[in-house]
Coordinates of C-alpha atoms and ligand atoms in Angstrom, one line a residue:
X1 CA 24.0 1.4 -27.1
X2 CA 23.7 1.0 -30.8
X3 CA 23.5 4.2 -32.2
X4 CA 20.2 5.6 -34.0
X5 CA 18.7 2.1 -33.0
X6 CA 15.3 3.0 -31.4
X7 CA 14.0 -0.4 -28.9
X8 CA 11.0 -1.2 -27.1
X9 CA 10.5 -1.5 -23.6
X10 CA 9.9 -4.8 -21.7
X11 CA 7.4 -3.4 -19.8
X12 CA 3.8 -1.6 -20.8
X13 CA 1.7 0.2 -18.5
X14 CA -2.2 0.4 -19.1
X15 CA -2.8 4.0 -17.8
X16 CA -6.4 3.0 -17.4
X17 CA -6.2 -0.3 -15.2
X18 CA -2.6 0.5 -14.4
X19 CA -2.1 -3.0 -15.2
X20 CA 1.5 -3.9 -15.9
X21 CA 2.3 -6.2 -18.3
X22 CA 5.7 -7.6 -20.3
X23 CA 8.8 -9.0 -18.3
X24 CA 10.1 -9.3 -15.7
X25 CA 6.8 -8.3 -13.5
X26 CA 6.9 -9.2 -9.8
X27 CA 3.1 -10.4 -8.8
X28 CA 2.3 -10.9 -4.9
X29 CA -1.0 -11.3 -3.2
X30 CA -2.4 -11.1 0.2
X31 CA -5.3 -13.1 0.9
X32 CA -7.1 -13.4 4.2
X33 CA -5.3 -15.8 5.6
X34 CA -2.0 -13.6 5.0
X35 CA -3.0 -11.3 7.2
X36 CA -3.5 -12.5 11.0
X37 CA -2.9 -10.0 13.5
X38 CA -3.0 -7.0 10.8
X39 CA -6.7 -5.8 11.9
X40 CA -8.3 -4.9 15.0
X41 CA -10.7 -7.3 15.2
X42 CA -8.9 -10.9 14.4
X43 CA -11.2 -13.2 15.4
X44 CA -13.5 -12.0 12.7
X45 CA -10.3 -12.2 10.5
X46 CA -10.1 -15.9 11.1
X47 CA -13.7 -16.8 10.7
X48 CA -13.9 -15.1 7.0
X49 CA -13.1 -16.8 3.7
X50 CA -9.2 -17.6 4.3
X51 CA -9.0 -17.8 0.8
X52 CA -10.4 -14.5 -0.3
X53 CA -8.1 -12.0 -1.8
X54 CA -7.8 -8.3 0.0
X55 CA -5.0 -7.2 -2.3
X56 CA -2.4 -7.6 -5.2
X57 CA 0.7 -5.9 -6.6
X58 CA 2.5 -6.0 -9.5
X59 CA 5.9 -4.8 -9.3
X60 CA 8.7 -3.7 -11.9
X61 CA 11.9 -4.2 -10.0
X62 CA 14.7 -3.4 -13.0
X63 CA 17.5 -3.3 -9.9
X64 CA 18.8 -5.5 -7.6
X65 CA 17.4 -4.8 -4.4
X66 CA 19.1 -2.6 -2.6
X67 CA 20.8 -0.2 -5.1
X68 CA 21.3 3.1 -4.6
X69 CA 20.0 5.7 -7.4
X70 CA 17.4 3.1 -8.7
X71 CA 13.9 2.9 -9.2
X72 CA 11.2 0.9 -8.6
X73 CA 7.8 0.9 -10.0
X74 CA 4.4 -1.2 -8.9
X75 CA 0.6 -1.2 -9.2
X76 CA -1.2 -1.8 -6.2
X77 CA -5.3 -3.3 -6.6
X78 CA -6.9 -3.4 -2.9
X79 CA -10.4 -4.8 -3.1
X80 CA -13.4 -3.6 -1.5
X81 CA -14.4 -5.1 1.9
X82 CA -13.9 -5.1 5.5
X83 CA -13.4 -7.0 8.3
X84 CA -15.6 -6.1 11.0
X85 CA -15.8 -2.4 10.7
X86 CA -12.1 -1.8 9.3
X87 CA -11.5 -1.4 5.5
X88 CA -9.3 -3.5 3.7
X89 CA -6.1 -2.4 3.4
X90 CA -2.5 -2.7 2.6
X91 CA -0.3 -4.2 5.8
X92 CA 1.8 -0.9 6.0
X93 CA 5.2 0.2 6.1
X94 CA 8.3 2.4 7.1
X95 CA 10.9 2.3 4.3
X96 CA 14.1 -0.1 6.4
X97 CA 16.0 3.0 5.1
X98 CA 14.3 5.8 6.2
X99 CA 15.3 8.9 4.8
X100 CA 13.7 7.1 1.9
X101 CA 10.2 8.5 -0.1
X102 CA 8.0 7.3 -2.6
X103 CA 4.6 8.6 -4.8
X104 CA 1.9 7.2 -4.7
X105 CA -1.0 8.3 -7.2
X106 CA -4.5 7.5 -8.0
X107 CA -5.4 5.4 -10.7
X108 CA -9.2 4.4 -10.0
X109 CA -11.0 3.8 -7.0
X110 CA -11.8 5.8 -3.8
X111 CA -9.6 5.3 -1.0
X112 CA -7.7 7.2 2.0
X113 CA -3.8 6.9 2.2
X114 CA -3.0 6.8 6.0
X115 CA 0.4 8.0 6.5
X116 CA 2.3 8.4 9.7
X117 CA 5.7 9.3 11.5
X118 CA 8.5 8.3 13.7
X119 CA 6.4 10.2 16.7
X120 CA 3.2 8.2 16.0
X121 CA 1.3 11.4 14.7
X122 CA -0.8 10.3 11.9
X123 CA -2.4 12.0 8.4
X124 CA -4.5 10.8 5.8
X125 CA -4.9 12.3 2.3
X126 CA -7.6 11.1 0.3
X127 CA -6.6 9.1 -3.1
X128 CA -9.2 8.6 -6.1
X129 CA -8.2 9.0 -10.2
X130 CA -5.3 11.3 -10.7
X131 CA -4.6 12.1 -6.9
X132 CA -0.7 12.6 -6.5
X133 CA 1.1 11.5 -2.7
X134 CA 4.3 12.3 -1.9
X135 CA 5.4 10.4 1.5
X136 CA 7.9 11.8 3.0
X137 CA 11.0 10.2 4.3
X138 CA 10.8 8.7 8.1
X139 CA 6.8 8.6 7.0
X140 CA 4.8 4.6 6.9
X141 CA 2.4 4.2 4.9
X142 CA -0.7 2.2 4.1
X143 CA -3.7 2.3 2.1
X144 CA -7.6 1.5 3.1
X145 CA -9.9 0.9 0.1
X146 CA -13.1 3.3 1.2
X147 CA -15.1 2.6 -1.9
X148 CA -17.1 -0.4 -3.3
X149 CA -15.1 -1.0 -6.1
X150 CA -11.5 -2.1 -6.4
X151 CA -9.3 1.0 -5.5
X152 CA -5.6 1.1 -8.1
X153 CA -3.0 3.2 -7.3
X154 CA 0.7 3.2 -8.9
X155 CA 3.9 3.8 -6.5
X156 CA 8.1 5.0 -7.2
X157 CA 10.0 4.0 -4.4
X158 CA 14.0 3.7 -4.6
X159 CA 15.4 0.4 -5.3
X160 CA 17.6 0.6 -1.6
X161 CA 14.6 1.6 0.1
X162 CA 13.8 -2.1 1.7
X163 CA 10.7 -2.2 4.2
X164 CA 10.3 -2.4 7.6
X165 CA 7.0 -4.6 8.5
X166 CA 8.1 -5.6 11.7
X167 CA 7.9 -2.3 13.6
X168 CA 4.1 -2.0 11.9
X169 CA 3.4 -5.9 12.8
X170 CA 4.7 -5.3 16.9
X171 CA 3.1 -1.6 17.2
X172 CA 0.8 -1.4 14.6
X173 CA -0.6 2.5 13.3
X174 CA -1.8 4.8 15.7
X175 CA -5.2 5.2 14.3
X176 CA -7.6 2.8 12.3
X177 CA -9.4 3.1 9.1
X178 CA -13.4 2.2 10.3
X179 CA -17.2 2.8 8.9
X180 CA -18.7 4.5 11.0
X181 CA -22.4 5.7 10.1
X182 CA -21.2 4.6 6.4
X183 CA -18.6 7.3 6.2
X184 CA -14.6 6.6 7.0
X185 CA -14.0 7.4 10.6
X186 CA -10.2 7.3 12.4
X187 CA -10.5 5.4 15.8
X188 CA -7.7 5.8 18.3
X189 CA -5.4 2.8 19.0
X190 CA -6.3 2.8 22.4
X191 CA -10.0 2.9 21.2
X192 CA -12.0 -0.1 20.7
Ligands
S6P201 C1 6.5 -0.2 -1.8 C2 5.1 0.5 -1.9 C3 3.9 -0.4 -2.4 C4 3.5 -1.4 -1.3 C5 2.1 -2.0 -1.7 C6 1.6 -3.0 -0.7 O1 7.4 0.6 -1.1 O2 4.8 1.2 -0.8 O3 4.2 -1.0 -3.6 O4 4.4 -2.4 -1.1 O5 1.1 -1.0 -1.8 O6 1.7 -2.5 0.6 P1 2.5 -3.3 1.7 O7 2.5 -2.4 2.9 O8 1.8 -4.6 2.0 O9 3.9 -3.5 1.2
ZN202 ZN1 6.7 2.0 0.5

């Protein structure tokens, strides 16, 4: 590093939106269609817009993946909706390493972060502006957007943390987000 030589970063974060922008910015989206098999009730799923999006990331990946003692940084946007009674939400995941932990925190939005363990017990914390989430190691993860507008949150996760969808996509969570009476409500797995 030059000495006394003051740069600027790549990348800019707009506290407010928590919109990323500069580069290099990882963008991904899950639409609909994306999504088959994610929700309880799928053949609502495939009869809905396949086109419409349920939610977006940006990411800021400044190591390869995989490294150990990195960071990663990303801005999640989950749109408000449902699909039959079950919120939108994030698919969900256990870090492939799972001593692993990440933050999450609460940019705008109203929203329930649905967190759950190796045993299958699950917990929910509530997210809105400013709420902080640690997630513990051995812990998956997944967010349901509870409010009618779009719900942001940033994450830090470490760079060798990798994710495990598969053991989410073949066993799913052991409870589900739902309106019930207009108000979140946690129904069973074995519930219909
Ligand atoms: C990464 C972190 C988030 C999620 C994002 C989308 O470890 O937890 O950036 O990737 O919220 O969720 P998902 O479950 O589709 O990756
Ligand atoms: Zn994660």
């Amino acid at each position: 590093m030059e000495k006394g030589k003051i740069t600027i970063s790549p990348i800019s974060l707009d506290i407010t939106s928590g919109q990323l922008s500069g580069s290099p910015i990882m963008q991904s989206c899950r639409k609909i269609a994306d999504l088959k098999d994610v929700f309880k009730d799928e053949n609502f799923r495939s009869q809905m817009v396949q086109d419409d999006l349920v939610y977006s990331v940006q990411a800021y990946l400044p190591e390869e993946e995989g490294t150990s003692g990195g960071l990663y940084f990303g801005t999640t946007i989950i749109h408000p909706g449902k699909i039959g009674d079950e919120y939108f939400m994030t698919r969900g995941h256990f870090h492939a390493r799972r001593e692993t932990g990440e933050f999450y925190w609460g940019i705008k939005g109203s929203g329930i972060l649905i967190l759950m363990d190796e045993k299958r017990n699950v917990r929910a914390e509530e997210m809105k502006q400013g709420s902080l989430h640690y997630i513990n190691h051995c812990t998956a993860h997944r967010v349901a957007n509870i409010g009618s507008e779009p719900l942001v949150f940033n994450a830090c996760w470490p760079s060798d943390a990798g994710h495990d969808y598969d053991e989410i996509s073949n066993n799913g969570f052991a409870a589900r987000l739902v309106e019930k009476e207009g108000k979140p409500f946690f129904l069973d797995e074995n519930e219909g």
